[in-house]
mmCIF file with all atom_site columns, C-alpha atoms in Angstrom:
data_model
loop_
_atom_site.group_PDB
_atom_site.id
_atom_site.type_symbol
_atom_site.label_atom_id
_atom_site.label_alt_id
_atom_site.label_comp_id
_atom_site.label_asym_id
_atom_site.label_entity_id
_atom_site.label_seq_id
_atom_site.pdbx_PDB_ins_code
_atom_site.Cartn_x
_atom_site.Cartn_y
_atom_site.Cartn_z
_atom_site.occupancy
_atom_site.B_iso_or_equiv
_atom_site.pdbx_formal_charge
_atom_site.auth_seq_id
_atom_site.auth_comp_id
_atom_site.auth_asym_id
_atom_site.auth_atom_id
_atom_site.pdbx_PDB_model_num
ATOM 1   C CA . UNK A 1 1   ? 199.514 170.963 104.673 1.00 42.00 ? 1   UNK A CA 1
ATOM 2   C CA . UNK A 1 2   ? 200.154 172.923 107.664 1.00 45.00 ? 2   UNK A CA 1
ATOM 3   C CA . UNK A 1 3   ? 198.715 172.335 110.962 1.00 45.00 ? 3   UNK A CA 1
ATOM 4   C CA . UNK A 1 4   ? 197.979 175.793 111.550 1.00 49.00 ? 4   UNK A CA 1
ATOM 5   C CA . UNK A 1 5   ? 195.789 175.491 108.040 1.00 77.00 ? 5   UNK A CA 1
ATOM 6   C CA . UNK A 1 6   ? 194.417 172.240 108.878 1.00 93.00 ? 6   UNK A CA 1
ATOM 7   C CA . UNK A 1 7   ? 190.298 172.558 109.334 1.00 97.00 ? 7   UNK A CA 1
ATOM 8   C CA . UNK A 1 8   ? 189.063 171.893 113.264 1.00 98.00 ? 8   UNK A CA 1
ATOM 9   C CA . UNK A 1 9   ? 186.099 169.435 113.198 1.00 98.00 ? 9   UNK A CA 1
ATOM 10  C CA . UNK A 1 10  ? 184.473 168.198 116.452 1.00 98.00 ? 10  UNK A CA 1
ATOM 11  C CA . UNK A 1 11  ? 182.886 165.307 116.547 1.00 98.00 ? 11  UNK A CA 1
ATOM 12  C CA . UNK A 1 12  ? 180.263 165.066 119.640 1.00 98.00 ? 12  UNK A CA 1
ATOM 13  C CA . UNK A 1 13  ? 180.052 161.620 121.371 1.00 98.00 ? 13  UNK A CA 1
ATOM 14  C CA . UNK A 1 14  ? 178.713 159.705 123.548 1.00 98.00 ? 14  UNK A CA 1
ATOM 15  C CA . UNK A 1 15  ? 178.188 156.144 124.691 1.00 97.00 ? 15  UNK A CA 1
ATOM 16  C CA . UNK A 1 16  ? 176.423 153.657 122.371 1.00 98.00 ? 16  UNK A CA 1
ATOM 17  C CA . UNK A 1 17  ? 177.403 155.776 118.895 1.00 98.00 ? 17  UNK A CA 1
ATOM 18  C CA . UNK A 1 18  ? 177.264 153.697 115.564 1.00 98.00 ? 18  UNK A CA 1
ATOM 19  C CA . UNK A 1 19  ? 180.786 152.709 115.420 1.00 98.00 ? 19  UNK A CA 1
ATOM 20  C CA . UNK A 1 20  ? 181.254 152.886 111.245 1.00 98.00 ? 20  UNK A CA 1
ATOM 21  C CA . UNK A 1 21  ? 179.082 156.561 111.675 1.00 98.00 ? 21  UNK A CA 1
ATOM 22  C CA . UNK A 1 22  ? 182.024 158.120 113.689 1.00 98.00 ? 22  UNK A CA 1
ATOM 23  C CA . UNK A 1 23  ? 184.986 155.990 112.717 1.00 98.00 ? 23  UNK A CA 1
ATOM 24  C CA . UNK A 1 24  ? 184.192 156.678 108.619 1.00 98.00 ? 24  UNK A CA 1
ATOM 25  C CA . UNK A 1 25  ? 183.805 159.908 108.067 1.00 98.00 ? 25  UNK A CA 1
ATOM 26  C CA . UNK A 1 26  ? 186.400 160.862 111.204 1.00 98.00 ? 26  UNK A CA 1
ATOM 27  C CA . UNK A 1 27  ? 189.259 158.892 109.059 1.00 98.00 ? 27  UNK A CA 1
ATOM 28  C CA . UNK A 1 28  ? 188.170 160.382 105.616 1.00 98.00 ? 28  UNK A CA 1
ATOM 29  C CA . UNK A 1 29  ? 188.555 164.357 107.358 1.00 98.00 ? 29  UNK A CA 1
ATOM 30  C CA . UNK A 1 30  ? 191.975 163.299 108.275 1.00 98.00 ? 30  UNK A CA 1
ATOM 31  C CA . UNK A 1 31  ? 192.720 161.896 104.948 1.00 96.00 ? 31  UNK A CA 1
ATOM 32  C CA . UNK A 1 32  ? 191.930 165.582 103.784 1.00 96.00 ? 32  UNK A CA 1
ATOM 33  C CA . UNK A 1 33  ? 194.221 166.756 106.993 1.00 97.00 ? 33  UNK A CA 1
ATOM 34  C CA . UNK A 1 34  ? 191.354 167.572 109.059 1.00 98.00 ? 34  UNK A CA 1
ATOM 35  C CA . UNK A 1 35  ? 192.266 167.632 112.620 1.00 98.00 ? 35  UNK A CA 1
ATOM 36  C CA . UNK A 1 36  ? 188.689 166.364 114.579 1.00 98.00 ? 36  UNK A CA 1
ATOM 37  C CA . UNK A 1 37  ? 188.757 165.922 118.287 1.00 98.00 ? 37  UNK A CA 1
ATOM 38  C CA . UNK A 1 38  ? 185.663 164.387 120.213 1.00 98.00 ? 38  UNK A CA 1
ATOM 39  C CA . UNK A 1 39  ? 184.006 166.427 122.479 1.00 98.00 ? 39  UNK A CA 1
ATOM 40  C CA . UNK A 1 40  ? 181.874 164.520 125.467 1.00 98.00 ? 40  UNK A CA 1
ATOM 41  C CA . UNK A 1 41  ? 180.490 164.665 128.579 1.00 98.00 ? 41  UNK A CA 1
ATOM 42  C CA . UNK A 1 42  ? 183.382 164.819 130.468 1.00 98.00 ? 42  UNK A CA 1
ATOM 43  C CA . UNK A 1 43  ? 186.924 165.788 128.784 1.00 98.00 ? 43  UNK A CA 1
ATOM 44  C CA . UNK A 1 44  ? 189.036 162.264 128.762 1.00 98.00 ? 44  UNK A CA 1
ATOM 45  C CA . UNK A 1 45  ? 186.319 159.988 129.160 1.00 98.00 ? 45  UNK A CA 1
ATOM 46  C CA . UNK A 1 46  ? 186.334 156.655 127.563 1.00 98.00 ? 46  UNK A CA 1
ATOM 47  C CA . UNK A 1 47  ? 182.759 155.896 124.853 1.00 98.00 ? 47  UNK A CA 1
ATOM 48  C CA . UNK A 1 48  ? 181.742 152.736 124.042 1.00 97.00 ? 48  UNK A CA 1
ATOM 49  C CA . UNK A 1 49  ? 180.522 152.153 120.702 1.00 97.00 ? 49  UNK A CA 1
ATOM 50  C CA . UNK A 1 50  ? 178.000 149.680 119.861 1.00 96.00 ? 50  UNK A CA 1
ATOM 51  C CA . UNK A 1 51  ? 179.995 147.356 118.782 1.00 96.00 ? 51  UNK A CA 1
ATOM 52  C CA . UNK A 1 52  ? 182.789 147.871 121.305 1.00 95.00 ? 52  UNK A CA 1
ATOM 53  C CA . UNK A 1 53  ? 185.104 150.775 119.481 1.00 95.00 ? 53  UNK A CA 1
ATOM 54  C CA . UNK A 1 54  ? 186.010 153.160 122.368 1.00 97.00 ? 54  UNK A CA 1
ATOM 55  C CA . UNK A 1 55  ? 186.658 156.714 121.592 1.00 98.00 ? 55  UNK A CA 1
ATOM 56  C CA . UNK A 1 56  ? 188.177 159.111 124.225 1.00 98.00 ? 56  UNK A CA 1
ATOM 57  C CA . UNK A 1 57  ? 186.517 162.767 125.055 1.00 98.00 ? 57  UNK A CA 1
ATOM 58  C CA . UNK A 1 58  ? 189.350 165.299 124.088 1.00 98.00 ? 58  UNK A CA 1
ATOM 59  C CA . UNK A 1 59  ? 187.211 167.912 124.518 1.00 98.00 ? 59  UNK A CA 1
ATOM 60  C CA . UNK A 1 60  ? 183.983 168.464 127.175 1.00 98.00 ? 60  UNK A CA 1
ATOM 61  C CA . UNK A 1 61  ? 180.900 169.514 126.241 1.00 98.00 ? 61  UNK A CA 1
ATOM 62  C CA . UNK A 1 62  ? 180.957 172.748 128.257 1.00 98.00 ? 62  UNK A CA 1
ATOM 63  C CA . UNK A 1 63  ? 184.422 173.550 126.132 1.00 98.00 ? 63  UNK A CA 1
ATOM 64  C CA . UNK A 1 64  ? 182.924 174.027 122.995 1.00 98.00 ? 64  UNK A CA 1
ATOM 65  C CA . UNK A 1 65  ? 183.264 176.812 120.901 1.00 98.00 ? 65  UNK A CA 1
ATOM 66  C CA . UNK A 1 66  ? 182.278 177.614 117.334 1.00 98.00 ? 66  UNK A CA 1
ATOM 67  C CA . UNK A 1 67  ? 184.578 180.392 116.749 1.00 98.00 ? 67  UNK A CA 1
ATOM 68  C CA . UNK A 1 68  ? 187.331 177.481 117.074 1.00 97.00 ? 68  UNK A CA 1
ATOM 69  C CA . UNK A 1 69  ? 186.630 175.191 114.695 1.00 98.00 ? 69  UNK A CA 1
ATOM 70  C CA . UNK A 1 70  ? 185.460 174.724 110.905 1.00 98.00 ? 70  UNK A CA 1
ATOM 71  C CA . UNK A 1 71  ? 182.716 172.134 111.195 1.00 98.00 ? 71  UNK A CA 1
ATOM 72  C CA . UNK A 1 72  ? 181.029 169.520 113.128 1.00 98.00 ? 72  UNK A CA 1
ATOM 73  C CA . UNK A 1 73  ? 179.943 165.823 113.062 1.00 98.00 ? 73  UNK A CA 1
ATOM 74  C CA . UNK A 1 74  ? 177.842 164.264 114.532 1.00 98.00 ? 74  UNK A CA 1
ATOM 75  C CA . UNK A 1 75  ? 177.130 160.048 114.348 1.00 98.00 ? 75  UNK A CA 1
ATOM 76  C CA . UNK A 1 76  ? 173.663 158.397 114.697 1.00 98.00 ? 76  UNK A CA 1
ATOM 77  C CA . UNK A 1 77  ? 173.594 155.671 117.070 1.00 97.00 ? 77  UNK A CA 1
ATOM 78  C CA . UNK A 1 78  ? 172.025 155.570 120.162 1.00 97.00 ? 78  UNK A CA 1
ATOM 79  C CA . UNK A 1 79  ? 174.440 158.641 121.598 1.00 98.00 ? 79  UNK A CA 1
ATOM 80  C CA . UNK A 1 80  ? 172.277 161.163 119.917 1.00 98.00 ? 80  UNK A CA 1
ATOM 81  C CA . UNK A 1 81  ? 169.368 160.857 122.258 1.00 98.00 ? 81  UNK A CA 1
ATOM 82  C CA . UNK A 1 82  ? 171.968 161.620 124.948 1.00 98.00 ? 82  UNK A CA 1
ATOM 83  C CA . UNK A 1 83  ? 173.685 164.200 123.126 1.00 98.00 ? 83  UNK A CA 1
ATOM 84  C CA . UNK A 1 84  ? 170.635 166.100 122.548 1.00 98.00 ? 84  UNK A CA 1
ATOM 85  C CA . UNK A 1 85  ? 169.730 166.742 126.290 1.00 98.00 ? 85  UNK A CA 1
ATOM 86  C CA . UNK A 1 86  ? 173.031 168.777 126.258 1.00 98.00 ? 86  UNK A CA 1
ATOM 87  C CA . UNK A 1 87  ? 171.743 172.201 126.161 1.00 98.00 ? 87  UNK A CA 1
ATOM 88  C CA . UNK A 1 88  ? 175.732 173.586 125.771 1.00 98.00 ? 88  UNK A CA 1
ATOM 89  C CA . UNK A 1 89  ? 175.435 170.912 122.494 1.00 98.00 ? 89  UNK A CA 1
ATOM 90  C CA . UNK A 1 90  ? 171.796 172.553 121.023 1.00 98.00 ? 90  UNK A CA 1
ATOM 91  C CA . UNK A 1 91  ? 173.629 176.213 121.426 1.00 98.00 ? 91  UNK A CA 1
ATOM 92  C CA . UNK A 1 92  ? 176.408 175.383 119.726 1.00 98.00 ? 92  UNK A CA 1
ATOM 93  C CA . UNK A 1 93  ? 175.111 173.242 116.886 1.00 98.00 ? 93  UNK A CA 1
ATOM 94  C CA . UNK A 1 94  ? 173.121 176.805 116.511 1.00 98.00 ? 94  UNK A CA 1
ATOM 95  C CA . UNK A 1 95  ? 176.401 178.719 116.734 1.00 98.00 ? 95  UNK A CA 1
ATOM 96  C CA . UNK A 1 96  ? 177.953 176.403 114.095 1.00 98.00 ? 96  UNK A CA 1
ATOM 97  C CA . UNK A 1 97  ? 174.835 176.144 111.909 1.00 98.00 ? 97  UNK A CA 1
ATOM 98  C CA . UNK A 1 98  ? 174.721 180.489 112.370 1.00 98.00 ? 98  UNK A CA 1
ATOM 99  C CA . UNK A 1 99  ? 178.368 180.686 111.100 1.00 98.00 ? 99  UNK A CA 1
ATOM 100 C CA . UNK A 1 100 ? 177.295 178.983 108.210 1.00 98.00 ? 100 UNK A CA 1
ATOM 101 C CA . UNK A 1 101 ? 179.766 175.957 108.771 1.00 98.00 ? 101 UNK A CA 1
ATOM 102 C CA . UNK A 1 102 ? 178.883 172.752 107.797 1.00 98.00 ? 102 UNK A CA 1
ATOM 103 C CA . UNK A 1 103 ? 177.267 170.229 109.937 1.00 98.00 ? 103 UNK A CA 1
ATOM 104 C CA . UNK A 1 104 ? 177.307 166.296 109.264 1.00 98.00 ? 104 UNK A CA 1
ATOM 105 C CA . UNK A 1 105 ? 174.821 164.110 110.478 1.00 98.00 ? 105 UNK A CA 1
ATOM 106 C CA . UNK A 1 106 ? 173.704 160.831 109.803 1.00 98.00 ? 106 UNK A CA 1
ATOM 107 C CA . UNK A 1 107 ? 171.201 158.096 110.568 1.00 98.00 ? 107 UNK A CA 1
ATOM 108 C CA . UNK A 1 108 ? 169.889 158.781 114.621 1.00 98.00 ? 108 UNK A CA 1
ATOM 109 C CA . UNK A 1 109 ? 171.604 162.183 114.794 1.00 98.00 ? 109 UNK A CA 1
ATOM 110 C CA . UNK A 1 110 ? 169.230 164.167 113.311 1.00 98.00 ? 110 UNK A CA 1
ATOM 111 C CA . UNK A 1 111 ? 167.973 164.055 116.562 1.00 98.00 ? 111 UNK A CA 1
ATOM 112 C CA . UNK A 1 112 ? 170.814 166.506 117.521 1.00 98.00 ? 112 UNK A CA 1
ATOM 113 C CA . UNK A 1 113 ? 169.700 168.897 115.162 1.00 98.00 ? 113 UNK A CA 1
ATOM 114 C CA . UNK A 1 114 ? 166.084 168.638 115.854 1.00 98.00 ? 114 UNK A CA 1
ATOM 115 C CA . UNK A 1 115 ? 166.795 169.517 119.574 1.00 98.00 ? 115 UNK A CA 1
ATOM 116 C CA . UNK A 1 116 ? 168.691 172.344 118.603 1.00 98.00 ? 116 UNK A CA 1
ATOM 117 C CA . UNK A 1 117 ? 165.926 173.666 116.477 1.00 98.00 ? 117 UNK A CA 1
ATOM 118 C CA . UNK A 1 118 ? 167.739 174.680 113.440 1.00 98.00 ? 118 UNK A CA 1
ATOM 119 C CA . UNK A 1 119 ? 165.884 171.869 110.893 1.00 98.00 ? 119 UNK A CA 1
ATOM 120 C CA . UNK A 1 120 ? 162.925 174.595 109.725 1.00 98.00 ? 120 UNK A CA 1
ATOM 121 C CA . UNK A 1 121 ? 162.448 174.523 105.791 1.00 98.00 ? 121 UNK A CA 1
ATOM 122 C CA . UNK A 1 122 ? 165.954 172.761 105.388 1.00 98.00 ? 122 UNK A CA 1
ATOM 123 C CA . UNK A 1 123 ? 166.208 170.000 103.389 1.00 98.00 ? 123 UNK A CA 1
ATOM 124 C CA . UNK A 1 124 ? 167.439 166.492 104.999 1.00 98.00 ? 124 UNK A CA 1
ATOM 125 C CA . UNK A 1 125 ? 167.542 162.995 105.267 1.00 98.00 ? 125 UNK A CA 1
ATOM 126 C CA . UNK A 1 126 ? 167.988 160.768 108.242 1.00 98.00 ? 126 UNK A CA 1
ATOM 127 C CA . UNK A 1 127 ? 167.378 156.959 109.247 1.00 98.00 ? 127 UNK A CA 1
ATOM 128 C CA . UNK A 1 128 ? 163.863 156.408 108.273 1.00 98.00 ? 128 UNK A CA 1
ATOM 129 C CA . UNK A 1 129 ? 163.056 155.991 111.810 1.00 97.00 ? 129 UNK A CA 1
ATOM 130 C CA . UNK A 1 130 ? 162.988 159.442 112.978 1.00 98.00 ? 130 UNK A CA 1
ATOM 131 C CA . UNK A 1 131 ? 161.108 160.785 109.508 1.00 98.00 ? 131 UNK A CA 1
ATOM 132 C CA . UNK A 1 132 ? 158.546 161.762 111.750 1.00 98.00 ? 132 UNK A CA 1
ATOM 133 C CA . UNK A 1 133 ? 161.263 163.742 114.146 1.00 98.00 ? 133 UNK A CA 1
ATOM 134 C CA . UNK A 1 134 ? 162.556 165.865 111.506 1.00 98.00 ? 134 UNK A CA 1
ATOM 135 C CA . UNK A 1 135 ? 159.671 166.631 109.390 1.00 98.00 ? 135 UNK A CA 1
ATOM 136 C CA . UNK A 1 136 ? 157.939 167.585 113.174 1.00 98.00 ? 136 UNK A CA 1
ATOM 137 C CA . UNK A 1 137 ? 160.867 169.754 113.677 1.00 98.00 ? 137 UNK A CA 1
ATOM 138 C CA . UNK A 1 138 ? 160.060 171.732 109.921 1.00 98.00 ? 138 UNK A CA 1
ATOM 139 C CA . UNK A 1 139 ? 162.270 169.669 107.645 1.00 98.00 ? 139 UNK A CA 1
ATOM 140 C CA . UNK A 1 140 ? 162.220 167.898 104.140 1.00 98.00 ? 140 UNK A CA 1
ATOM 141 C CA . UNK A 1 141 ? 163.108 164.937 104.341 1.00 98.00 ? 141 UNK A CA 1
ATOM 142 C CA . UNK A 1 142 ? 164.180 162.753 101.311 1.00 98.00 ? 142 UNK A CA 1
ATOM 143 C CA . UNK A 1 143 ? 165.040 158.768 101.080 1.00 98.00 ? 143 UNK A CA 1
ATOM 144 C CA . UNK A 1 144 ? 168.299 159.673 99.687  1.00 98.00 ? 144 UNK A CA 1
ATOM 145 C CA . UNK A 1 145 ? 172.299 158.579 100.426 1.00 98.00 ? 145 UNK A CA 1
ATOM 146 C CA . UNK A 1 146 ? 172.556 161.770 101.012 1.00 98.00 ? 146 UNK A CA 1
ATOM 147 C CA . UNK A 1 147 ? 171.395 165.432 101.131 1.00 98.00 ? 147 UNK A CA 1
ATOM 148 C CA . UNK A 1 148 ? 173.306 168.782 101.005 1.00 98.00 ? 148 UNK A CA 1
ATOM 149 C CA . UNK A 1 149 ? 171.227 171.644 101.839 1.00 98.00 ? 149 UNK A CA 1
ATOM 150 C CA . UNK A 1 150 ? 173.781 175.056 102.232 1.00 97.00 ? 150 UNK A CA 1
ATOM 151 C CA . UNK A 1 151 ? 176.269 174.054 105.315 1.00 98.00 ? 151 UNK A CA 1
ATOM 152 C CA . UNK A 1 152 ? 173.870 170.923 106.150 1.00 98.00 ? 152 UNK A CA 1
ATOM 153 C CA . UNK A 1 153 ? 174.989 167.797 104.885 1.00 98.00 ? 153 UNK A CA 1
ATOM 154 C CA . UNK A 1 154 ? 172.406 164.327 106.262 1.00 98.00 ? 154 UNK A CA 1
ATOM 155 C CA . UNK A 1 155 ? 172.987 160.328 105.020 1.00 98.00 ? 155 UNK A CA 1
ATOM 156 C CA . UNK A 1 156 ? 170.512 157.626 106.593 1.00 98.00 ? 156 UNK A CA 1
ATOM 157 C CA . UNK A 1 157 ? 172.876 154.895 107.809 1.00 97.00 ? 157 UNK A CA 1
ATOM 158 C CA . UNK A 1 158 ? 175.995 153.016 106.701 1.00 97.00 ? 158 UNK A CA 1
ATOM 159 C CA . UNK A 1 159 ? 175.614 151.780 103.083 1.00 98.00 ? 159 UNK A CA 1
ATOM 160 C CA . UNK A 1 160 ? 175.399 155.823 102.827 1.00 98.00 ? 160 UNK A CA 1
ATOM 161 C CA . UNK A 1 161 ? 179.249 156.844 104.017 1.00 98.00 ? 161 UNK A CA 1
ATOM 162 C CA . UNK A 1 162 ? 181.204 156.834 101.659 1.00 98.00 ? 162 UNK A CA 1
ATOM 163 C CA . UNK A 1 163 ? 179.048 159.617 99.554  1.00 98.00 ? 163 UNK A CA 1
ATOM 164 C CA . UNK A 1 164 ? 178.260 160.683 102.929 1.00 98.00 ? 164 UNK A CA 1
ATOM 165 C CA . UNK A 1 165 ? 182.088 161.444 103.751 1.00 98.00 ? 165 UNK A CA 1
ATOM 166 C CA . UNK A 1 166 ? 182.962 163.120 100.695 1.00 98.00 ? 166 UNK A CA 1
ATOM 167 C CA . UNK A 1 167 ? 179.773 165.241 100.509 1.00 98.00 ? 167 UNK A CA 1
ATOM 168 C CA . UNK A 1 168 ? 180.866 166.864 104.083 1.00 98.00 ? 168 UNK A CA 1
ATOM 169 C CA . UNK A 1 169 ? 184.546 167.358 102.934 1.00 98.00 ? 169 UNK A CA 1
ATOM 170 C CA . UNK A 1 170 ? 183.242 168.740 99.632  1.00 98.00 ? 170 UNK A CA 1
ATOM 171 C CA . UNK A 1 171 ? 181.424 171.056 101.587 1.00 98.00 ? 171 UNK A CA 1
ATOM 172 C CA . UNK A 1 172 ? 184.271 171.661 104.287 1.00 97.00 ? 172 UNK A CA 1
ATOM 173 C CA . UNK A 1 173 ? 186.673 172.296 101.547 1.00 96.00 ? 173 UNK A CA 1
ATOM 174 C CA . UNK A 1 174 ? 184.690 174.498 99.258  1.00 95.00 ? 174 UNK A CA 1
ATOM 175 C CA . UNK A 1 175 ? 184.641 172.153 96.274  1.00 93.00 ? 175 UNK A CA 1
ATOM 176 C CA . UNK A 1 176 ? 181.291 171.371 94.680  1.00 71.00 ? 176 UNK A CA 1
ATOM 177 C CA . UNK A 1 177 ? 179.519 168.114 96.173  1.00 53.00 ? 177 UNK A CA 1
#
């Protein structure tokens, strides 16, 4: 593939994300020759995951742009209550979600979504710990591995990636999921 026909994913981070939530499906978009750069913060700052896997910020927050790339994830963790104060992050999970791109999420990072009020009517799942945060927000939720609804693709935790990571490249690539 060429890089100038590779897809652009960003993945949004912050400290304390579930390391196997961004390292998973991250590796699996660049098996399909996804390029995905981590937006942060603060452009070149070091994350900590929680168990100890840094990633580095290629991108800031304030840099983001949904006319520039093809998708977005997003891993639970603790990061997503951080990540969701952002209000540069809630208007461009809108942007993305408006362009009809798709949108991973899984496990805590619903709470992304929530804050950037775009879960009305859609179906979803999440860790079972925020139910109550996404159906609040409008959503379905379902105790499923995973749930595609349009551009939206949700998994609850770890034992969910791998259908998790294939459902969002499915999706990113146009094949059926």
């Amino acid at each position: 593939m060429e890089l100038t026909e590779a897809k652009r994913i960003i993945c949004l981070i912050d400290d304390e994300f579930e390391d196997l939530e961004l390292w998973y499906p991250v590796y699996r978009a660049r098996e399909e020759g996804a390029i995905v750069l981590y937006a942060g913060p603060e452009k070149g700052r070091k994350h900590i995951g929680k168990y100890g896997v840094p990633a580095v910020a290629d991108l800031s927050y304030e840099e983001l742009d949904a006319a520039r790339c093809d998708g977005l994830l997003v891993p639970g963790g603790w990061a997503p209550d951080k990540i969701r104060r952002s209000e540069r992050v809630q208007a461009f999970v809108r942007d993305i979600d408006a362009a009809g791109k798709p949108i991973g999420q899984i496990c805590h990072a619903g709470w992304v979504l929530v804050s950037a009020k775009i879960l009305q009517g859609r179906k979803v799942t999440s860790t079972p710990g925020i139910r109550d945060d996404m159906e609040n927000a409008g959503a379905i939720w379902f105790d499923e591995a995973v749930v595609v609804d349009g551009n939206l693709i949700s998994a609850r935790r770890p034992p969910d990636l791998p259908e998790y990571a294939k459902a969002f490249c499915d999706v990113l690539y146009g094949r059926q999921s």
